[in-house]
CSV table of C-alpha atoms in Angstrom, one decimal:
chain,number,residue,atom,x,y,z
D,585,ILE,CA,139.3,127.2,111.2
D,586,LEU,CA,138.1,123.8,109.9
D,587,GLY,CA,135.5,123.6,112.6
D,588,LYS,CA,134.1,126.9,111.7
D,589,SER,CA,134.2,126.4,107.9
D,590,LEU,CA,132.8,122.8,107.8
D,591,PRO,CA,129.2,123.8,108.5
D,592,ASN,CA,129.4,126.5,105.8
D,593,VAL,CA,130.2,123.9,103.1
D,594,VAL,CA,126.7,122.4,103.5
D,595,GLY,CA,125.4,125.1,101.2
D,596,TYR,CA,127.3,123.6,98.4
D,597,PHE,CA,126.0,120.1,99.0
D,598,VAL,CA,122.4,121.4,99.4
D,599,THR,CA,122.8,123.0,96.0
D,600,PHE,CA,124.3,119.8,94.6
D,601,ILE,CA,121.3,117.7,95.8
D,602,MET,CA,118.8,120.3,94.5
D,603,THR,CA,120.6,120.1,91.1
D,604,LYS,CA,120.1,116.4,91.1
D,605,ILE,CA,116.4,116.9,92.0
D,606,PHE,CA,115.6,119.4,89.3
D,607,ALA,CA,118.1,118.2,86.6
D,608,GLY,CA,119.3,114.7,87.3
D,609,LEU,CA,115.9,113.1,88.0
D,610,PRO,CA,114.2,114.7,84.9
D,611,LEU,CA,117.1,113.5,82.7
D,612,THR,CA,116.7,110.0,84.1
D,613,LEU,CA,113.0,110.2,83.3
D,614,LEU,CA,113.7,111.6,79.8
D,615,ARG,CA,116.4,109.1,78.9
D,616,THR,CA,118.4,111.5,76.7
D,617,GLY,CA,120.7,108.8,75.4
D,618,ALA,CA,118.0,106.7,73.9
D,619,LEU,CA,116.1,109.8,72.7
D,620,LEU,CA,119.0,111.2,70.8
D,621,ARG,CA,119.8,107.8,69.3
D,622,THR,CA,116.2,107.4,68.1
D,623,LEU,CA,116.2,111.0,66.6
D,624,PHE,CA,119.5,110.4,64.9
D,625,ILE,CA,118.4,107.2,63.2
D,626,ARG,CA,115.1,108.8,62.1
D,627,LEU,CA,116.9,111.8,60.6
D,628,ILE,CA,119.6,109.9,58.8
D,629,PHE,CA,117.9,106.7,57.7
D,630,ARG,CA,114.5,106.3,55.9
D,631,GLU,CA,112.2,103.9,57.6
D,632,LYS,CA,111.1,102.2,54.4
D,633,TYR,CA,114.6,101.0,53.7
D,634,LEU,CA,115.0,99.5,57.2
D,635,THR,CA,114.0,96.0,58.1
D,636,LYS,CA,111.5,95.3,60.9
D,637,SER,CA,114.2,94.2,63.3
D,638,GLU,CA,116.2,97.4,62.6
D,639,ILE,CA,113.2,99.6,63.2
D,640,GLU,CA,112.4,97.8,66.5
D,641,GLU,CA,116.1,98.2,67.6
D,642,ALA,CA,116.0,101.9,66.7
D,643,ARG,CA,112.8,102.5,68.7
D,644,HIS,CA,113.6,100.2,71.6
D,645,PRO,CA,117.3,99.7,71.8
D,646,ALA,CA,118.1,96.6,73.9
D,647,GLN,CA,121.4,98.1,75.3
D,648,MET,CA,119.6,101.2,76.6
D,649,SER,CA,116.6,99.4,78.0
D,650,GLN,CA,118.7,98.0,80.9
D,651,ILE,CA,119.2,99.8,84.2
D,652,GLN,CA,122.8,100.9,84.7
D,653,TYR,CA,123.5,99.7,88.2
D,654,GLY,CA,127.1,100.9,88.1
D,655,TRP,CA,125.8,104.4,87.5
D,656,GLU,CA,122.6,104.6,89.4
D,657,TYR,CA,123.7,103.0,92.7
D,658,PRO,CA,126.7,105.3,93.2
D,659,ASN,CA,124.6,108.4,92.6
D,660,LEU,CA,122.1,107.4,95.3
D,661,LEU,CA,124.8,106.3,97.7
D,662,LEU,CA,126.5,109.6,97.3
D,663,VAL,CA,123.4,111.5,98.5
D,664,ILE,CA,123.1,109.1,101.4
D,665,VAL,CA,126.7,109.6,102.5
D,666,ILE,CA,126.3,113.4,102.2
D,667,SER,CA,123.1,113.3,104.2
D,668,PHE,CA,124.6,111.2,107.0
D,669,THR,CA,127.7,113.4,107.2
D,670,TYR,CA,125.8,116.7,107.5
D,671,SER,CA,122.6,115.6,109.2
D,672,CYS,CA,123.9,116.5,112.7
D,673,ILE,CA,126.2,119.4,111.7
D,674,SER,CA,123.6,121.2,109.5
D,675,PRO,CA,120.2,119.6,109.7
D,676,VAL,CA,119.0,121.9,106.9
D,677,ILE,CA,120.2,119.2,104.5
D,678,LEU,CA,117.7,116.6,105.7
D,679,PRO,CA,114.5,118.1,104.0
D,680,VAL,CA,116.4,118.5,100.7
D,681,ALA,CA,117.6,114.9,100.9
D,682,ALA,CA,114.1,113.7,101.7
D,683,ALA,CA,112.8,115.5,98.7
D,684,PHE,CA,115.4,113.9,96.5
D,685,PHE,CA,114.6,110.4,97.6
D,686,SER,CA,110.9,111.0,97.3
D,687,GLY,CA,111.4,112.1,93.7
D,688,ALA,CA,113.8,109.3,93.0
D,689,TRP,CA,111.3,106.8,94.3
D,690,LEU,CA,108.7,108.0,91.9
D,691,VAL,CA,111.1,108.2,88.9
D,692,TYR,CA,112.7,104.9,89.4
D,693,LYS,CA,109.4,103.2,90.1
D,694,ASN,CA,108.1,104.4,86.8
D,695,GLN,CA,111.3,103.4,85.0
D,696,ILE,CA,111.5,99.9,86.4
D,697,LEU,CA,107.9,99.1,85.9
D,698,THR,CA,107.2,100.6,82.5
D,699,VAL,CA,110.6,101.3,80.7
D,700,TYR,CA,113.4,99.0,81.7
D,701,MET,CA,113.3,95.4,80.4
D,702,PRO,CA,115.7,93.3,82.5
D,703,SER,CA,117.4,90.6,80.6
D,704,TYR,CA,118.2,88.6,83.8
D,705,GLU,CA,117.0,88.2,87.4
D,706,SER,CA,119.6,88.4,90.2
D,707,GLY,CA,117.2,87.5,93.0
D,708,GLY,CA,118.1,90.6,95.1
D,709,THR,CA,121.9,89.8,95.1
D,710,MET,CA,122.8,93.5,95.0
D,711,PHE,CA,120.7,94.5,98.0
D,712,PRO,CA,123.1,93.3,100.7
D,713,MET,CA,125.9,95.1,99.0
D,714,ALA,CA,123.8,98.3,98.8
D,715,CYS,CA,122.8,98.0,102.5
D,716,HIS,CA,126.4,97.4,103.5
D,717,ARG,CA,127.5,100.6,101.6
D,718,CYS,CA,124.8,102.6,103.3
D,719,LEU,CA,126.1,101.5,106.7
D,720,ILE,CA,129.6,102.4,105.7
D,721,GLY,CA,128.3,105.9,104.8
D,722,LEU,CA,126.7,106.0,108.3
D,723,VAL,CA,130.0,105.2,109.9
D,724,CYS,CA,131.7,107.9,107.9
D,725,GLY,CA,129.1,110.4,109.0
D,726,GLN,CA,129.6,109.4,112.7
D,727,LEU,CA,133.3,109.7,112.5
D,728,THR,CA,133.0,113.1,110.9
D,729,LEU,CA,130.6,114.2,113.6
D,730,ILE,CA,133.1,113.0,116.3
D,731,GLY,CA,135.9,114.8,114.6
D,732,TYR,CA,133.9,118.0,114.3
D,733,THR,CA,132.9,117.8,118.0
D,734,ILE,CA,136.6,117.5,119.0
D,735,MET,CA,137.5,120.5,116.8
D,736,ARG,CA,134.8,122.5,118.6
D,737,GLU,CA,136.4,121.4,121.9
D,738,GLY,CA,133.5,119.1,122.9
D,739,PHE,CA,135.7,116.3,124.2
D,740,TYR,CA,133.1,114.8,126.5
D,741,GLN,CA,130.5,114.8,123.8
D,742,ALA,CA,133.0,113.1,121.4
D,743,LEU,CA,133.8,110.5,124.1
D,744,SER,CA,130.1,109.7,124.5
D,745,MET,CA,129.7,109.3,120.7
D,746,PHE,CA,132.7,107.0,120.4
D,747,PRO,CA,130.7,103.7,120.7
D,748,LEU,CA,128.4,104.7,117.7
D,749,PRO,CA,130.9,103.6,114.9
D,750,LEU,CA,131.6,100.4,116.8
D,751,LEU,CA,127.9,99.6,117.1
D,752,SER,CA,127.4,100.3,113.4
D,753,VAL,CA,130.2,97.9,112.5
D,754,LYS,CA,128.7,95.3,114.8
D,755,MET,CA,125.3,95.7,113.1
D,756,MET,CA,127.0,95.0,109.8
D,757,ASN,CA,127.9,91.6,111.0
D,758,VAL,CA,124.5,91.1,112.6
D,759,PHE,CA,122.7,91.8,109.3
D,760,LYS,CA,125.1,89.5,107.5
D,761,ASN,CA,124.4,86.6,109.8
D,762,LEU,CA,120.6,87.3,109.9
D,763,TYR,CA,119.9,88.1,106.3
D,764,VAL,CA,122.8,87.7,103.9
D,765,THR,CA,124.0,84.2,104.8
D,766,PRO,CA,120.4,82.7,105.1
D,767,GLY,CA,119.4,84.6,101.9
D,768,ALA,CA,121.9,82.5,99.9
D,769,CYS,CA,119.7,79.4,100.6
D,770,ILE,CA,116.1,78.7,99.9
D,771,SER,CA,113.4,79.4,102.5
D,772,VAL,CA,112.0,76.7,104.8
D,773,GLU,CA,108.5,77.1,103.1
D,774,ARG,CA,110.1,76.6,99.7
D,775,ALA,CA,112.0,73.5,101.0
D,776,VAL,CA,108.8,72.0,102.4
D,777,GLU,CA,107.0,72.5,99.0
D,778,ILE,CA,109.9,70.7,97.2
D,779,ASP,CA,109.8,67.8,99.7
D,780,ILE,CA,106.1,67.4,99.1
D,781,ARG,CA,106.6,67.1,95.4
D,782,ARG,CA,109.5,64.7,95.7
D,783,ASN,CA,107.4,61.9,94.3
D,784,VAL,CA,107.6,63.7,90.9
D,785,ASP,CA,110.4,62.4,88.8
D,786,THR,CA,112.7,65.4,88.3
D,787,SER,CA,115.4,63.6,86.4
D,788,PHE,CA,116.0,64.6,82.9
D,789,ASP,CA,117.9,62.7,80.3
D,790,PRO,CA,120.2,65.0,78.3
D,791,ASP,CA,119.8,62.8,75.2
D,792,VAL,CA,116.0,62.8,75.1
D,793,TYR,CA,115.8,65.1,72.2
D,794,ARG,CA,118.7,63.7,70.2
D,795,GLN,CA,118.5,61.2,67.4
D,796,PRO,CA,119.1,57.6,68.7
D,797,VAL,CA,122.0,57.1,66.3
D,798,LEU,CA,123.7,60.1,67.8
D,799,THR,CA,123.4,58.7,71.4
D,800,GLU,CA,125.5,55.7,70.7
D,801,THR,CA,128.8,55.6,72.3
D,802,ILE,CA,132.0,55.3,70.4
D,803,SER,CA,133.0,51.6,69.8
D,804,GLU,CA,135.7,49.9,67.9
D,805,PRO,CA,134.6,47.4,65.1
D,806,GLY,CA,135.3,43.8,66.0
D,807,LEU,CA,135.7,40.6,64.0
D,808,LEU,CA,134.1,37.2,64.7
D,809,ARG,CA,137.1,34.9,64.8
D,810,SER,CA,135.0,31.7,64.5
D,811,ASN,CA,133.3,32.7,61.3
D,812,VAL,CA,136.5,34.1,59.8
D,813,ASP,CA,138.4,30.9,60.5
D,814,SER,CA,135.7,28.7,59.1
D,815,SER,CA,135.3,30.7,55.9
D,816,PHE,CA,139.1,30.9,55.5
D,817,SER,CA,139.6,27.2,55.9
D,818,SER,CA,136.8,26.2,53.5
D,819,SER,CA,137.5,28.6,50.6
D,820,SER,CA,141.3,29.1,50.6
D,821,PRO,CA,143.6,26.4,49.1
D,822,VAL,CA,146.1,24.5,51.3
D,823,ILE,CA,149.7,25.4,50.7
D,824,GLU,CA,152.4,23.0,51.6
D,825,LEU,CA,156.2,23.1,51.2
D,826,GLY,CA,158.1,20.1,50.1
D,827,THR,CA,161.5,19.0,51.5
D,828,SER,CA,163.2,20.9,48.7
D,829,GLY,CA,161.5,24.1,49.5
D,830,LYS,CA,159.1,24.1,46.5
D,831,VAL,CA,155.4,24.7,46.7
D,832,VAL,CA,153.3,21.5,46.4
């Protein structure tokens, strides 16, 4: 029963991806959150009573000008996993997924280049993680295809596809050794450029912009014993005690 009903479920996922194409991508382009916030502020507050910084924050909110990686990445990976799972069972999903990623490429290219204002630069740190998750989705799709083939009594076909998940897992380690681990270090070309400029003094004194009096280390005040002894002997009277104990 599951083997016969599994291909029929692809209609739901095709509709799901088409909804993301015609509703999700336009909402991403429209940025409804920032739009509603701007309209609310303009309706409630008068612009002449707001400061320049408040007006700038209302028109270009810093919190909403950042790309939400925790929201955008899972949405894209979900479509990838669905496409990998049903690409062999029901290939009709492939043109729909291709249309989604074509539209997503245009939308996110516009948003990243003209709308989002990143407050930091990660240097592509999230790309290995995204690539790793895509390969995990590929493994899930391969296991689903093997299970579906077994349910359809295609044992020899399932046996021939058994090495595919193992090869995908092996490629994860290959990509990690070839790209992820070397990517954590600077390139050879960059290292050569740094070595050429080694004659430049790259040291920096942390106290260069501080007042000289503030750069002094903590020290305990000391007394000059020779001066103290000489001044004490010359200015103070000599006190002697007699045999009876009286001061002479």
